[in-house]
CSV table of C-alpha atoms in Angstrom, one decimal:
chain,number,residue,atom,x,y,z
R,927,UNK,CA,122.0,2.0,1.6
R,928,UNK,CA,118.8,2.6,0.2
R,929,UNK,CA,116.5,0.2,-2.2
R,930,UNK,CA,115.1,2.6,-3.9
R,931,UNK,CA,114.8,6.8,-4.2
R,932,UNK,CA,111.8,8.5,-5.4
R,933,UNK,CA,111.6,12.0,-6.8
R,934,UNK,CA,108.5,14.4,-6.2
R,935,UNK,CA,107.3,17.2,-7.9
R,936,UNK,CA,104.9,18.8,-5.8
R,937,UNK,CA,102.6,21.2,-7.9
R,938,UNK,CA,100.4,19.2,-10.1
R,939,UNK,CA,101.8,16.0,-8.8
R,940,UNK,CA,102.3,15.5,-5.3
R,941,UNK,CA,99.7,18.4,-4.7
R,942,UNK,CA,96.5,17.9,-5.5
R,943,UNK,CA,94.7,21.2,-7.4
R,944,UNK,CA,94.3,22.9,-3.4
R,945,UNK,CA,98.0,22.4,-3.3
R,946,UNK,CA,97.8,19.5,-0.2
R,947,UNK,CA,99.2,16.5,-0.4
R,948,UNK,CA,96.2,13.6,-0.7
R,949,UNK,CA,96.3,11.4,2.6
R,950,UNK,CA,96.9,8.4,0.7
R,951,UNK,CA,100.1,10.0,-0.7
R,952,UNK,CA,101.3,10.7,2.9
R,953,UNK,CA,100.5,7.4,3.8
R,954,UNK,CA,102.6,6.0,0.7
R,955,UNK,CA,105.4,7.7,1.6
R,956,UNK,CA,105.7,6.6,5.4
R,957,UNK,CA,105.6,3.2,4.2
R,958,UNK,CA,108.2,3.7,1.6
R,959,UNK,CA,110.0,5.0,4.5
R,960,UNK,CA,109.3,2.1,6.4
R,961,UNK,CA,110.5,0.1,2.9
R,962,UNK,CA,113.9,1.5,3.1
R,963,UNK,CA,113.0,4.0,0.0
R,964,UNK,CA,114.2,7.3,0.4
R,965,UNK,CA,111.9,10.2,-0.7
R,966,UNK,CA,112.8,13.1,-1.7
R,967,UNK,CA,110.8,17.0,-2.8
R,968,UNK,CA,112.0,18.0,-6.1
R,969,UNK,CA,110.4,21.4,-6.4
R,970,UNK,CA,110.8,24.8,-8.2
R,971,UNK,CA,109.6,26.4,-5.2
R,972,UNK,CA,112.0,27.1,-2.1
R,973,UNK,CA,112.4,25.7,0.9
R,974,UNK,CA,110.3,28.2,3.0
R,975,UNK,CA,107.4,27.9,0.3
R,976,UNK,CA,107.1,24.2,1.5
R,977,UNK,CA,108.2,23.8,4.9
R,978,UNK,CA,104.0,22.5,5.8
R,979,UNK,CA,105.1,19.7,3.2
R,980,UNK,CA,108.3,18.6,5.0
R,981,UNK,CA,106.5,18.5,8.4
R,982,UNK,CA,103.5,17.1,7.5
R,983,UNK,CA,105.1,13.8,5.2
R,984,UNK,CA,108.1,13.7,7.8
R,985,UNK,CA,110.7,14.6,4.4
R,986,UNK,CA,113.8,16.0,5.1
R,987,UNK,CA,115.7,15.7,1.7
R,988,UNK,CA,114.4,18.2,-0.8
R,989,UNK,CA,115.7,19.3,-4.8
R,990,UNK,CA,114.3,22.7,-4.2
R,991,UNK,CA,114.4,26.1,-6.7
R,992,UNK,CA,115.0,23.6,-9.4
R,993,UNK,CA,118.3,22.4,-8.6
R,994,UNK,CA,119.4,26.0,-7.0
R,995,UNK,CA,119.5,25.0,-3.1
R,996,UNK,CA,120.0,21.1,-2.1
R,997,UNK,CA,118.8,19.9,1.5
R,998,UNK,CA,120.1,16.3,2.2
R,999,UNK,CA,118.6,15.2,6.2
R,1000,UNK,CA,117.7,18.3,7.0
R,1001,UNK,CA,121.2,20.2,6.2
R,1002,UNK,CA,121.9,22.4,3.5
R,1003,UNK,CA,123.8,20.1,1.2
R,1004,UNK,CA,124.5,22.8,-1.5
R,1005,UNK,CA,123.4,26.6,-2.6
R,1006,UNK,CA,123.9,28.2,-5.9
R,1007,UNK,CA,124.1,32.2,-5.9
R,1008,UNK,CA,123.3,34.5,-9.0
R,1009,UNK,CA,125.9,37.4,-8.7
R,1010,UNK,CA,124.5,40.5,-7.4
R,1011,UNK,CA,125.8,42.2,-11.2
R,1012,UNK,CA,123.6,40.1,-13.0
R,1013,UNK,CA,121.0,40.4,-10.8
R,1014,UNK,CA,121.1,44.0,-11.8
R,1015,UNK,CA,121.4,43.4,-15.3
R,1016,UNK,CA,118.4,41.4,-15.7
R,1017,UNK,CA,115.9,43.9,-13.2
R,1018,UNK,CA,116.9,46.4,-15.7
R,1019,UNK,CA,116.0,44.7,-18.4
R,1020,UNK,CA,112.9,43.1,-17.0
R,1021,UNK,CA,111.9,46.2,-16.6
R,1022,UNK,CA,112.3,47.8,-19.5
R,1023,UNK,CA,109.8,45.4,-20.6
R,1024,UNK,CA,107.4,46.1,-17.7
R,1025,UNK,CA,107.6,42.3,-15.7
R,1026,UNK,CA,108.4,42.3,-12.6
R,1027,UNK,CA,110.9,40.3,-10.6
R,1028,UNK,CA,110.8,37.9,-8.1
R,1029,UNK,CA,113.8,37.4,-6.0
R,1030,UNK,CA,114.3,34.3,-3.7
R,1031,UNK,CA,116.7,32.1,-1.5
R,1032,UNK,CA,115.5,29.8,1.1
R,1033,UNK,CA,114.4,31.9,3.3
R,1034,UNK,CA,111.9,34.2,2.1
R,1035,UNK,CA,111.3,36.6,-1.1
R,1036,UNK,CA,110.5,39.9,-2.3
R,1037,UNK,CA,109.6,41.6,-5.4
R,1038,UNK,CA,110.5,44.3,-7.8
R,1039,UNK,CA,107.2,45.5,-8.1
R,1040,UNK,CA,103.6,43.8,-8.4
R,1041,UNK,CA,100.9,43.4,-11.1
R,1042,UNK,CA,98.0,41.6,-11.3
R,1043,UNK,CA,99.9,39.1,-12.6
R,1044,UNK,CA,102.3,38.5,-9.4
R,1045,UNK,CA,98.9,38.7,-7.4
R,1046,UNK,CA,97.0,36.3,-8.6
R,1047,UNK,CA,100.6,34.2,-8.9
R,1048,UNK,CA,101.1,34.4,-5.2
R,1049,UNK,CA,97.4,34.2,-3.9
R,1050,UNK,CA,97.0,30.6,-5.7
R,1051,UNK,CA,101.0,29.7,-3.7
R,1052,UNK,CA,99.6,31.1,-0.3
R,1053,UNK,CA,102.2,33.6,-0.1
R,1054,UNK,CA,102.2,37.0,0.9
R,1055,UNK,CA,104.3,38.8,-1.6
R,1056,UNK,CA,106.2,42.1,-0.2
R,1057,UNK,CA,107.6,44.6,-2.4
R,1058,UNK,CA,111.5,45.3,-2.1
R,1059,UNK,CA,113.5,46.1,-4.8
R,1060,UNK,CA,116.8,46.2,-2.9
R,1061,UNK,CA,116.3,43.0,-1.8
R,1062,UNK,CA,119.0,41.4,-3.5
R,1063,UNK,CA,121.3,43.8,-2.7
R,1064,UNK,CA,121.6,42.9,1.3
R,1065,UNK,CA,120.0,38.8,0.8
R,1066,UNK,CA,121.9,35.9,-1.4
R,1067,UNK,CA,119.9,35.2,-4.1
R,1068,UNK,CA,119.5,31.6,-5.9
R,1069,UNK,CA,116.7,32.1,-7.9
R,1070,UNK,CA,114.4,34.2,-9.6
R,1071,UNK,CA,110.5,34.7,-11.4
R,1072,UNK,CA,110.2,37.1,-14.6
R,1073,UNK,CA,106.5,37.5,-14.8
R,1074,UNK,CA,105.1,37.6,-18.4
R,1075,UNK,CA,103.4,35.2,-20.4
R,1076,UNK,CA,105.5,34.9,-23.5
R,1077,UNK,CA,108.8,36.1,-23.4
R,1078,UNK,CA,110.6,32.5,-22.9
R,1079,UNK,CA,112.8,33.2,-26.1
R,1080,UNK,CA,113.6,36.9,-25.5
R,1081,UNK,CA,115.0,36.5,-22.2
R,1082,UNK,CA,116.7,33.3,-23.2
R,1083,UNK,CA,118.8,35.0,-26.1
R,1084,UNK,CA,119.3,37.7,-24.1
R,1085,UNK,CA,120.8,35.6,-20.7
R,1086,UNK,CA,122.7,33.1,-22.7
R,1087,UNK,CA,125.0,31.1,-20.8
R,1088,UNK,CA,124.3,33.3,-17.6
R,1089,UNK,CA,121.1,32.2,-16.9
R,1090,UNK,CA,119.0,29.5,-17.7
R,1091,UNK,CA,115.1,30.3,-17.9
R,1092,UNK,CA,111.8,28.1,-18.2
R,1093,UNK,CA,108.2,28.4,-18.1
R,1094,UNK,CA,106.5,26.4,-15.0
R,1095,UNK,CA,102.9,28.1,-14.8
R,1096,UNK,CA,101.2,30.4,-17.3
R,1097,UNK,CA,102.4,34.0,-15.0
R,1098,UNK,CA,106.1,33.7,-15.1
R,1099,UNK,CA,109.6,32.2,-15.9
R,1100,UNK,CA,111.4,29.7,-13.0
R,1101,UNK,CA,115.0,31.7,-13.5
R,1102,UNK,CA,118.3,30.5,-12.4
R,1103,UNK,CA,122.1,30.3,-13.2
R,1104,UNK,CA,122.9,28.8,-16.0
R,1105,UNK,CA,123.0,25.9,-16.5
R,1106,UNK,CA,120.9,24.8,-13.3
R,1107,UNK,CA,118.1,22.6,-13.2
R,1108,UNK,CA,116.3,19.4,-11.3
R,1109,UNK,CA,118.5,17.3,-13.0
R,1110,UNK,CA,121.6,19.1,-11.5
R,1111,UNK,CA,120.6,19.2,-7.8
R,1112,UNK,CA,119.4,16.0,-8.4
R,1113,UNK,CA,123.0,15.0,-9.5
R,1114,UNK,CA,124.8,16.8,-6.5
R,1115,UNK,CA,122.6,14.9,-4.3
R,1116,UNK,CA,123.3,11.8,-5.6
R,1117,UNK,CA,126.7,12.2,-5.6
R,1118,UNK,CA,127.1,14.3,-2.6
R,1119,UNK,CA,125.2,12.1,-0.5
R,1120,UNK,CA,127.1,8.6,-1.9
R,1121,UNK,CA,123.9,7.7,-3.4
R,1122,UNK,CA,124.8,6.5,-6.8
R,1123,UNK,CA,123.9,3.7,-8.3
R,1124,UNK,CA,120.7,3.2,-6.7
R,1125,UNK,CA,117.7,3.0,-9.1
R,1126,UNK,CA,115.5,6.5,-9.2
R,1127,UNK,CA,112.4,7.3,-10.4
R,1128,UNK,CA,110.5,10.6,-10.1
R,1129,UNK,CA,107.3,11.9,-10.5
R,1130,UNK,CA,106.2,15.1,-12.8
R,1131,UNK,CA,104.1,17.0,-14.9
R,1132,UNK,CA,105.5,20.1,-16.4
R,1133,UNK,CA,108.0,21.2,-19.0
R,1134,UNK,CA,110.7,21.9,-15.9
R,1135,UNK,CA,110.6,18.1,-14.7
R,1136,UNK,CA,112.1,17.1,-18.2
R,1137,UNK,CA,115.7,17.2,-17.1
R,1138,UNK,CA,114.9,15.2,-13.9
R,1139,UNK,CA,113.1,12.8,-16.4
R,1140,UNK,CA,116.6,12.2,-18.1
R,1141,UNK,CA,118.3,12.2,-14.9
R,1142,UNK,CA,116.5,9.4,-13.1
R,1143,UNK,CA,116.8,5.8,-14.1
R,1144,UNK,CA,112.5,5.6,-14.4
R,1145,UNK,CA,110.5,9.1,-15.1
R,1146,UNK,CA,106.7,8.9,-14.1
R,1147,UNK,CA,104.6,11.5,-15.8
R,1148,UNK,CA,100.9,12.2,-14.7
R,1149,UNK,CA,97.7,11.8,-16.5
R,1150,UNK,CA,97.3,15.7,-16.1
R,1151,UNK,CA,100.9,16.4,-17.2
R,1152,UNK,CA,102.2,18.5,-20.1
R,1153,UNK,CA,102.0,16.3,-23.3
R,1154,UNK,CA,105.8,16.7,-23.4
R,1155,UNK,CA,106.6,15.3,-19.8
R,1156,UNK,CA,104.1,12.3,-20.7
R,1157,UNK,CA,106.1,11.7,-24.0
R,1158,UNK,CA,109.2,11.5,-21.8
R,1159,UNK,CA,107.8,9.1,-19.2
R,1160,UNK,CA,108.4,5.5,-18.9
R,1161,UNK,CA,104.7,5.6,-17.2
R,1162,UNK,CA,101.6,7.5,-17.0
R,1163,UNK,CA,100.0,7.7,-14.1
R,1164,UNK,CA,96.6,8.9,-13.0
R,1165,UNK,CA,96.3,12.5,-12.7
R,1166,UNK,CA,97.0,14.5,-9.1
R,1167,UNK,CA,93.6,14.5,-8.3
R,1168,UNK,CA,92.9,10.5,-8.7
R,1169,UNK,CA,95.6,8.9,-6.6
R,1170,UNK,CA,98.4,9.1,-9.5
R,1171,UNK,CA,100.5,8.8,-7.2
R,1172,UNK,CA,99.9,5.4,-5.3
R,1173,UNK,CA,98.7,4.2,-8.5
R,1174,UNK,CA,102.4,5.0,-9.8
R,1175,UNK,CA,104.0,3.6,-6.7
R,1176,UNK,CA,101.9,0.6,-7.1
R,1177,UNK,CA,102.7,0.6,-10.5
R,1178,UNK,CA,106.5,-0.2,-9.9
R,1179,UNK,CA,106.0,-2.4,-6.2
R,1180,UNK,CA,107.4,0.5,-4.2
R,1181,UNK,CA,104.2,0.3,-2.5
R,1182,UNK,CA,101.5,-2.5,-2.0
């Protein structure tokens, strides 16, 4: 049984603004380890996007695709699948409005089409972005990008109940079945894994670490965070780029 679990976003929080991990936070995490604190990735991005960060802090346990595929030790713990139909249904409508589509599982991703919009998206992530718009069609599929810049309440009238959409960088919508979030993988882990009742905290900055904030006993917001997530936090940290994350850490005693 562990003491303690931690929760880590990664862009804007466990990333610093190159998208690495600061030394010190590596360090932090080993001795948590050391601790008997389990630490955990809980991402929008998927598995395959992060794989450097799993090998290089030794993590095995990740919340990735907000809450859409669960990784507990290194095995797949749980995977959600957006039907193939709906799939359909929203490509069609995304394009109608000219945004195109990214389509992702664990593995890898394609898109629709491209824009300067899905190039600049996927030169900041370090990802080389292929064009297949069958994709989905022979790959499961447990998440999605709409790229656009303000179309939030459009697509979320028009995917009611089916799909639950929100904003995580200026470029595009994280999209996923309805429903699913951080907070819900987080919940399957916990429960899944027999790891209630230990006290949680979790580290974020954007509008899609709110759930997770509600979900975890003590939510820890950085100084460079979305005002909302910092309204939500228990804590403010220093930002990504000055140690928020030891400072937070050292905040609570997880860490000397």
């Amino acid at each position: 049984m562990y003491d303690a679990i931690v929760f880590f976003d990664l862009d804007g929080t466990l990333f610093d603004d190159q998208k690495n991990v600061l030394p010190s936070s590596i360090d932090a995490i080993k001795q948590m380890s050391k601790n008997n604190i389990l630490s955990v990735i809980s991402t929008g991005r998927n598995i395959f996007e992060v794989q450097y960060v799993l090998d290089e802090t030794g993590l095995d346990t990740i919340v990735s695709a907000n809450g859409s595929y669960v990784q507990y030790k290194g095995k797949k713990l749980h995977q959600e699948v957006i039907p193939e139909d709906v799939i359909a249904e929203f490509t069609d409508y995304a394009n109608q409005q000219g945004d195109p589509v990214g389509y992702f599982n664990n593995r890898g991703f394609r898109l629709s089409r491209e824009n300067d919009a899905t190039k600049e998206n996927f030169k900041l992530l370090r990802l080389d972005a292929k064009v297949d718009p069958d994709f989905y069609h022979h790959e499961n599929i447990n998440f999605m990008n709409v790229f656009n810049e303000d179309k939030e309440k459009q697509y979320q009238e028009r995917f009611k109940g089916v799909l639950s959409l929100v904003r995580n960088n200026p470029r595009a919508l994280d999209t996923m079945k309805a429903g699913v979030s951080k907070r819900t993988g987080i919940q399957i882990l916990l429960e899944a894994a027999h790891l209630e009742n230990i006290h949680t905290y979790a580290f974020g900055d954007q509008l899609n670490d709110l759930q997770m904030f509600d979900m975890v006993d003590t939510p820890i917001a950085m100084a460079n965070g979305h005002k909302l997530a910092k309204q939500k936090a228990a804590y403010v940290t220093t930002s990504n780029m000055d140690n928020g994350i030891v400072n937070g850490l050292r905040h609570y005693h997880l860490i000397k």
